[in-house]
PDB file of C-alpha atoms in Angstrom:
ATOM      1  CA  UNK A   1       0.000   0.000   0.000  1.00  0.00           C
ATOM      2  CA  UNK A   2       0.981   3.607  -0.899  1.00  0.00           C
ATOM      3  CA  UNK A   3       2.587   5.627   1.968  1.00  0.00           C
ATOM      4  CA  UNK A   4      -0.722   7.688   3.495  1.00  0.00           C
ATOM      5  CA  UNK A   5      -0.245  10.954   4.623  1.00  0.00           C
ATOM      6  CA  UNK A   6      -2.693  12.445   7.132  1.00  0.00           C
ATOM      7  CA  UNK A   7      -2.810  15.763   8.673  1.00  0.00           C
ATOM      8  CA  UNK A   8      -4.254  16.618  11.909  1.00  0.00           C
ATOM      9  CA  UNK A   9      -3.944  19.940  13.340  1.00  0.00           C
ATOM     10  CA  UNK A  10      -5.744  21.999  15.380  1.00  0.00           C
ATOM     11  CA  UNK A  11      -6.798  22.332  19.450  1.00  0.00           C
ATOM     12  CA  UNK A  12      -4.010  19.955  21.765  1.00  0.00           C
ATOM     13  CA  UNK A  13      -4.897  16.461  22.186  1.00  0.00           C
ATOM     14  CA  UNK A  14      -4.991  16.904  25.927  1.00  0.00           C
ATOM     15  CA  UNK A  15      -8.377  19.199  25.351  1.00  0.00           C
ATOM     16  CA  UNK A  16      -9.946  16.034  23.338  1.00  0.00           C
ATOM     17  CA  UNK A  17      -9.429  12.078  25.267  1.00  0.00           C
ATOM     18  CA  UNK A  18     -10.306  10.609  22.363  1.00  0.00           C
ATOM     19  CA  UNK A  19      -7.563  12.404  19.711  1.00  0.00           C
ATOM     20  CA  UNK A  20      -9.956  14.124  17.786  1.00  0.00           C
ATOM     21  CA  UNK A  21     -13.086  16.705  17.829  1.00  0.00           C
ATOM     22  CA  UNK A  22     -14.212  15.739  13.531  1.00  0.00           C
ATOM     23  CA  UNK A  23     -12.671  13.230  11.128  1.00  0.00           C
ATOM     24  CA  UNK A  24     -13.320  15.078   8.008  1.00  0.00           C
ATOM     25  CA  UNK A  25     -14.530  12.161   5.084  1.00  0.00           C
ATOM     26  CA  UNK A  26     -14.758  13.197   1.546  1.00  0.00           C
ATOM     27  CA  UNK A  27     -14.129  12.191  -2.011  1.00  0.00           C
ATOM     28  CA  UNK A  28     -10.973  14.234  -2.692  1.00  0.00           C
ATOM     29  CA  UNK A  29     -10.786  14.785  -6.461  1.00  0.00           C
ATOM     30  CA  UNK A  30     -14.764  16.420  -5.825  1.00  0.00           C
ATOM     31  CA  UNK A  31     -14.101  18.697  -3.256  1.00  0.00           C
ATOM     32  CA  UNK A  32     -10.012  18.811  -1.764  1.00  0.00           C
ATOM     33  CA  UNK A  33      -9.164  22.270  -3.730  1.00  0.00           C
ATOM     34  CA  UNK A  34     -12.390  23.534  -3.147  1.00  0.00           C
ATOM     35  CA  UNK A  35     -14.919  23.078   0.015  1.00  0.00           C
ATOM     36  CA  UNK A  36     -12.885  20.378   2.114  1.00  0.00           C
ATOM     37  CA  UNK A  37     -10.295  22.424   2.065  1.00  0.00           C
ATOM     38  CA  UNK A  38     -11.832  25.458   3.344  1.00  0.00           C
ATOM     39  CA  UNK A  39     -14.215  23.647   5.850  1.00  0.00           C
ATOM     40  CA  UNK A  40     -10.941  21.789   7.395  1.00  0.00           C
ATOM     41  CA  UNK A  41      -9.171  25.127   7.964  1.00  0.00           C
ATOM     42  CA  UNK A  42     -12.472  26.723   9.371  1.00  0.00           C
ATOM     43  CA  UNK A  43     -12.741  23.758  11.637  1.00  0.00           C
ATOM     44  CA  UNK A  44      -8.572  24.278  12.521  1.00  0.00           C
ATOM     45  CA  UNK A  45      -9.022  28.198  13.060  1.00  0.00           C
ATOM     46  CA  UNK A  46     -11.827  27.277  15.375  1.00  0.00           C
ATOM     47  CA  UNK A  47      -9.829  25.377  17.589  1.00  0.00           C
ATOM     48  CA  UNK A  48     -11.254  21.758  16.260  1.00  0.00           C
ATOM     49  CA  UNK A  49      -8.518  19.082  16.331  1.00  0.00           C
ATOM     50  CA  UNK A  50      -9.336  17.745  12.274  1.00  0.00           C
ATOM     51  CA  UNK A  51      -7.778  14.423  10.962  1.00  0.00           C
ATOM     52  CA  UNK A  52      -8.154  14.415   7.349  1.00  0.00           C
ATOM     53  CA  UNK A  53      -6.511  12.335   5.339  1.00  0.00           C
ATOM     54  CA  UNK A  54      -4.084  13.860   2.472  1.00  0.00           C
ATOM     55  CA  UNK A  55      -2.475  11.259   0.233  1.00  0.00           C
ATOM     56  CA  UNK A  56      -4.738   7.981   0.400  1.00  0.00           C
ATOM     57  CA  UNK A  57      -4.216   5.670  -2.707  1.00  0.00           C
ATOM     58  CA  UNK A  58      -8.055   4.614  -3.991  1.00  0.00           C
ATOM     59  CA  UNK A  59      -6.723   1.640  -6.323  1.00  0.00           C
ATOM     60  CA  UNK A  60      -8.689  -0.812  -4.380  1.00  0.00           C
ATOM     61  CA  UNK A  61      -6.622  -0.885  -1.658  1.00  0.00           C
ATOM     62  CA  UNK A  62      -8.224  -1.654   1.707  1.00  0.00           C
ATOM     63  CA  UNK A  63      -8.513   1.538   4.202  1.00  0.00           C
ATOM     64  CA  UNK A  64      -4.870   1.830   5.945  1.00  0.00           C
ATOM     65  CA  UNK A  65      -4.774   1.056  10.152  1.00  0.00           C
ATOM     66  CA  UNK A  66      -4.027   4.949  10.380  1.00  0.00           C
ATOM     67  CA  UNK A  67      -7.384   5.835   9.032  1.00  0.00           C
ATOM     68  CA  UNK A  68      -9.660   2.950  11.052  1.00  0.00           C
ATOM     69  CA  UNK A  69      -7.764   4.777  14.193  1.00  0.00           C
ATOM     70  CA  UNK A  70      -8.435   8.108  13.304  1.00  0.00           C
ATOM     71  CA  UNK A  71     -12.080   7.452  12.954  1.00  0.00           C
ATOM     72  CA  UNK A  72     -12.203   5.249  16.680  1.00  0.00           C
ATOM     73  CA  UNK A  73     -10.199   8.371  17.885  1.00  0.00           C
ATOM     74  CA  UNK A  74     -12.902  10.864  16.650  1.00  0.00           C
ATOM     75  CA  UNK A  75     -15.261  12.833  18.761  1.00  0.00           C
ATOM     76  CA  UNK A  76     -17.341  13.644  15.530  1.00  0.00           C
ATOM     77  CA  UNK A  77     -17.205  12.827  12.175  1.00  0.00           C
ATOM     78  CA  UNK A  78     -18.074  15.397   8.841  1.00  0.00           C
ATOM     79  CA  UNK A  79     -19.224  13.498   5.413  1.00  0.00           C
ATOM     80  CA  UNK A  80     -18.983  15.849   2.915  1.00  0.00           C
ATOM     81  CA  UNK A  81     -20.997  14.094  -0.053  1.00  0.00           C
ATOM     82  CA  UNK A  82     -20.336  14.657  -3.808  1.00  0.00           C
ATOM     83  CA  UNK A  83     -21.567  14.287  -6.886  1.00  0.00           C
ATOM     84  CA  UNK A  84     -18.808  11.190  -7.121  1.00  0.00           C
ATOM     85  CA  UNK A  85     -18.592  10.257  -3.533  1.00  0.00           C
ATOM     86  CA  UNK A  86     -20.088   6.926  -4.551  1.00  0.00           C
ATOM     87  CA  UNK A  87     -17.831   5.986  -7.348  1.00  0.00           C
ATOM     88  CA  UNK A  88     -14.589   5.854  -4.695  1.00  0.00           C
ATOM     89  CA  UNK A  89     -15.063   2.683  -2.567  1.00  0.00           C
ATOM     90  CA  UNK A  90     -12.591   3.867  -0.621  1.00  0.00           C
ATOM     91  CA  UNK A  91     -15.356   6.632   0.846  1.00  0.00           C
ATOM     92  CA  UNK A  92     -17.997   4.405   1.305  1.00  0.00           C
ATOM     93  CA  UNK A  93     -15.823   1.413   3.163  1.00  0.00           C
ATOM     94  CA  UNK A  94     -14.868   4.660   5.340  1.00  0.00           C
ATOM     95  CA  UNK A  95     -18.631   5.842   5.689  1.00  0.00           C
ATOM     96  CA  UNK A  96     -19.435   1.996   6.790  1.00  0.00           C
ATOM     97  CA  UNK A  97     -16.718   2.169   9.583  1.00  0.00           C
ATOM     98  CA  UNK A  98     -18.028   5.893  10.719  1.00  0.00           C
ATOM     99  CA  UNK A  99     -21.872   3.989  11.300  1.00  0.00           C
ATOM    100  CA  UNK A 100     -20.343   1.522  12.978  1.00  0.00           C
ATOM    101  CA  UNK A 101     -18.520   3.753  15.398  1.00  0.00           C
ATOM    102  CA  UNK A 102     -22.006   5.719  15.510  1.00  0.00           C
ATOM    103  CA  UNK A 103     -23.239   2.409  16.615  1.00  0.00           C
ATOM    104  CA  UNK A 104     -21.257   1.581  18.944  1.00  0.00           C
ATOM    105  CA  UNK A 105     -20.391   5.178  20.820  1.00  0.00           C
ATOM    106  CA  UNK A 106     -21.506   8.302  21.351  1.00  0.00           C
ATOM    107  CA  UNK A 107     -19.686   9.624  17.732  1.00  0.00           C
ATOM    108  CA  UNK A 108     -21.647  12.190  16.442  1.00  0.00           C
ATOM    109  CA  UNK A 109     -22.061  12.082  12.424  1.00  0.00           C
ATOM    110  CA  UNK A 110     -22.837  15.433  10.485  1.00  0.00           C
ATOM    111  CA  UNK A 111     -23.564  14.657   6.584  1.00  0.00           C
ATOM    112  CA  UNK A 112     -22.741  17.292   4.129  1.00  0.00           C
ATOM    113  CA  UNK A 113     -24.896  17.427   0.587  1.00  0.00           C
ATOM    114  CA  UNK A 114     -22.567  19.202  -1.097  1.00  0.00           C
ATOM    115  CA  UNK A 115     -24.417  19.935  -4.369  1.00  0.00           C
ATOM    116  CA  UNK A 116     -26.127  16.684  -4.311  1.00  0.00           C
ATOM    117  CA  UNK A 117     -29.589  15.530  -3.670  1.00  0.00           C
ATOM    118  CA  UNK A 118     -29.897  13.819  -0.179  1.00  0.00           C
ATOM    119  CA  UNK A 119     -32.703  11.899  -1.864  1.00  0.00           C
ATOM    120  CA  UNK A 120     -29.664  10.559  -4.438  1.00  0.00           C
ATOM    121  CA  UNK A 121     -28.318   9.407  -1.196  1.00  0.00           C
ATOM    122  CA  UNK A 122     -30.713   7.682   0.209  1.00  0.00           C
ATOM    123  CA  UNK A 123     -31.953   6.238  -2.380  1.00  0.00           C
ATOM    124  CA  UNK A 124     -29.055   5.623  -4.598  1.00  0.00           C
ATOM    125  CA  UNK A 125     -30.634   7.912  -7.434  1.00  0.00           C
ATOM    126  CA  UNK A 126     -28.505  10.015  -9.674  1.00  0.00           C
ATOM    127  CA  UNK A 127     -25.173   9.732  -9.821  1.00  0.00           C
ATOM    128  CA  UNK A 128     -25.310   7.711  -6.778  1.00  0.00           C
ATOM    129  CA  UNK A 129     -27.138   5.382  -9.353  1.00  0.00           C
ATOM    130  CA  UNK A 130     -24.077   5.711 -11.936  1.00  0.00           C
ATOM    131  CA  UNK A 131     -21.852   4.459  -9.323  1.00  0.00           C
ATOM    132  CA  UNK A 132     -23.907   1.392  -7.834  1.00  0.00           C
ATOM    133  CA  UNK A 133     -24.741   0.319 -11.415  1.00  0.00           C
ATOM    134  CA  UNK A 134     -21.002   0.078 -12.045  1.00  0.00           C
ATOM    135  CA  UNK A 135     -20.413  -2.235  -8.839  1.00  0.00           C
ATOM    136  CA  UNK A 136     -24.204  -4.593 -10.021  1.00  0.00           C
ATOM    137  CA  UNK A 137     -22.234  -5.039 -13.388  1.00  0.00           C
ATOM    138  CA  UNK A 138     -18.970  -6.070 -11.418  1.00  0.00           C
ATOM    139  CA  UNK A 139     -21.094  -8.652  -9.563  1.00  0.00           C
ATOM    140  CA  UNK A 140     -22.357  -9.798 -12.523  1.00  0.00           C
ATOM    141  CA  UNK A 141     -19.500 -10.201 -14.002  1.00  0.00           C
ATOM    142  CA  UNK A 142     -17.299 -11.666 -11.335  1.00  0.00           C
ATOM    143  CA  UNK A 143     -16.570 -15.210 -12.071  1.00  0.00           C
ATOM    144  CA  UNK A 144     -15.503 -16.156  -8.258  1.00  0.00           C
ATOM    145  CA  UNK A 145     -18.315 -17.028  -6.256  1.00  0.00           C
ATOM    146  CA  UNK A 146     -16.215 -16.692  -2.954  1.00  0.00           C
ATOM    147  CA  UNK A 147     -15.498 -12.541  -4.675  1.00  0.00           C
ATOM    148  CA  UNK A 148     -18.801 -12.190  -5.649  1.00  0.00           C
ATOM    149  CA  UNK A 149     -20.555 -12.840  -2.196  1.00  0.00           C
ATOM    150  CA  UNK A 150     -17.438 -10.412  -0.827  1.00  0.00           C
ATOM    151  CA  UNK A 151     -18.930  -7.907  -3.789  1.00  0.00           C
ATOM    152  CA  UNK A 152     -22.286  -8.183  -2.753  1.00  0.00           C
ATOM    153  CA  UNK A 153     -22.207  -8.470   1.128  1.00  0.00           C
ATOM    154  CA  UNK A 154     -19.996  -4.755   0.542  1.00  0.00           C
ATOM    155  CA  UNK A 155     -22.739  -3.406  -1.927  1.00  0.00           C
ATOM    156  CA  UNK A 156     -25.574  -4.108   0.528  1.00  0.00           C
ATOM    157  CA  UNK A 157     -23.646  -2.542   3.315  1.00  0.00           C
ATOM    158  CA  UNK A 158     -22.981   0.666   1.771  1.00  0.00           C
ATOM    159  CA  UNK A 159     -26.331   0.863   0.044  1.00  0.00           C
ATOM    160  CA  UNK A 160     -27.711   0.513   4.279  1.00  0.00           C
ATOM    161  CA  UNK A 161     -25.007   3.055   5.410  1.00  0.00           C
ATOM    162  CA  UNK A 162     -26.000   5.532   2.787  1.00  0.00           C
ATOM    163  CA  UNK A 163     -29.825   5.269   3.609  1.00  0.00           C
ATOM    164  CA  UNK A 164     -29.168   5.892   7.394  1.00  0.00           C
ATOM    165  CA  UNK A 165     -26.726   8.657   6.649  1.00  0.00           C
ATOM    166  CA  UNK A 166     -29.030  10.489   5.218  1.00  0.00           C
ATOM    167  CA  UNK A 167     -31.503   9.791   7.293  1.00  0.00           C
ATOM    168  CA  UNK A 168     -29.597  11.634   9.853  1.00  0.00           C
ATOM    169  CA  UNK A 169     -30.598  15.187   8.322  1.00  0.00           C
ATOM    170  CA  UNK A 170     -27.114  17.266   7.643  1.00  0.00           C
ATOM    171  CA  UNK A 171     -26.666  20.069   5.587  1.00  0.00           C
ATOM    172  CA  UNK A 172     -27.501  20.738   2.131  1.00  0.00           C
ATOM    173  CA  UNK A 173     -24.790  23.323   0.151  1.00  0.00           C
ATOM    174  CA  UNK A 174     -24.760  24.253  -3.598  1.00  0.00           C
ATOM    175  CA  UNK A 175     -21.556  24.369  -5.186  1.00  0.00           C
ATOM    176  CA  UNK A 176     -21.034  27.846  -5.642  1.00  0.00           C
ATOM    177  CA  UNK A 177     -18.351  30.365  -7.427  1.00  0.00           C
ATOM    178  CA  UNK A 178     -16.422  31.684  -4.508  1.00  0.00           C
ATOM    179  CA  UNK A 179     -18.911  30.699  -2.356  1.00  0.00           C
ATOM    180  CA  UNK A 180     -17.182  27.700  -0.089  1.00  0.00           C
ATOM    181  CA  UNK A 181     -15.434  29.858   2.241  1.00  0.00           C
ATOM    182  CA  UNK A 182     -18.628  31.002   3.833  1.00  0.00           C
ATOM    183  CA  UNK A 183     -20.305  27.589   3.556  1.00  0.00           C
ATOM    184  CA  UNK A 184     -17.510  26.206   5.244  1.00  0.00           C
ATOM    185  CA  UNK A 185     -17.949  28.903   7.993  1.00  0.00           C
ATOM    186  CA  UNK A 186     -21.738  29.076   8.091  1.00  0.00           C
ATOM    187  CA  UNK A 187     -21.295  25.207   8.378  1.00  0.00           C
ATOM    188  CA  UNK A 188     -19.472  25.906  11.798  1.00  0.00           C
ATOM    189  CA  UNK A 189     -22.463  27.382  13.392  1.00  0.00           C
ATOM    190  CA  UNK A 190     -24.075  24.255  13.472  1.00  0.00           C
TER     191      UNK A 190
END
């Protein structure tokens, strides 16, 4: 597995037992030089201790140990969802292990519709549709029978973690020109 590089900045770890206040999930080539960006340094400059992961390899490579801590670590986590969000496995084996946590602890889980349709979310509609398509046809098409129950015990998860995501409410953003600075900001107030 490619080296992963993480950054976590913000408030000391001594103000947060558990190593982090958010761990900050999104689909990088949507929204890292736009929105994430700006919401992680909003979160930083408000004294939130932020993992967020820089350098994560999406080749169908299995989430790295540094990432499944980061998450148990977390206070709080922050799903930013894209238009592509479902295409990256990687994501949605991440959003998986943030319901889990949810589950299991006290972690509180804010979804982000960042100029998507919570309803594409939920209901795997749009390009959500695009994506989950795609993995059908690689179920289809796998020849493995020990794979293809792998394939489809994965699909089924992330189609139930998606539903109760957005179930949870969250905030709906359009994508606009200039504009994620202050939706990063007025996200804050939350």
């Amino acid at each position: 597995m490619a080296a992963s590089r993480s950054r976590a900045q913000g408030a000391s770890s001594s103000s947060s037992p558990c190593g982090y206040h958010v761990f900050l999930s999104f689909r990088g080539e949507d929204t890292r030089k736009r929105f994430a960006d700006y919401l992680y340094k909003a979160l930083v400059n408000a004294g939130f201790r932020t993992f967020r992961d820089e350098d994560h390899a999406e080749r169908g490579e299995p989430i790295g140990s540094e990432l499944k801590k980061a998450i148990q670590r977390s206070r709080s986590s922050v799903i930013v969802f894209s238009k592509d969000y479902a295409s990256s496995t990687w994501c949605l084996d991440e959003l998986v292990m943030i319901l889990n946590r949810r589950r299991i602890s006290s972690h509180f889980v804010l979804p982000v519709f960042y100029d998507v349709d919570p309803t594409h979310v939920r209901k795997q509609t749009g390009s959500f549709a695009e994506a989950f398509d795609g993995y059908h046809k690689r179920i289809e098409e796998e020849k493995d029978e020990k794979k293809k129950k792998e394939w489809m015990k994965k699909v089924k998860e992330w189609t139930e973690a998606l539903q109760k995501v957005a179930e949870l409410g969250g905030k709906v953003l359009i994508n606009e020109a200039d504009g994620a600075l202050k939706q990063s900001e007025d996200l804050l107030s939350i």
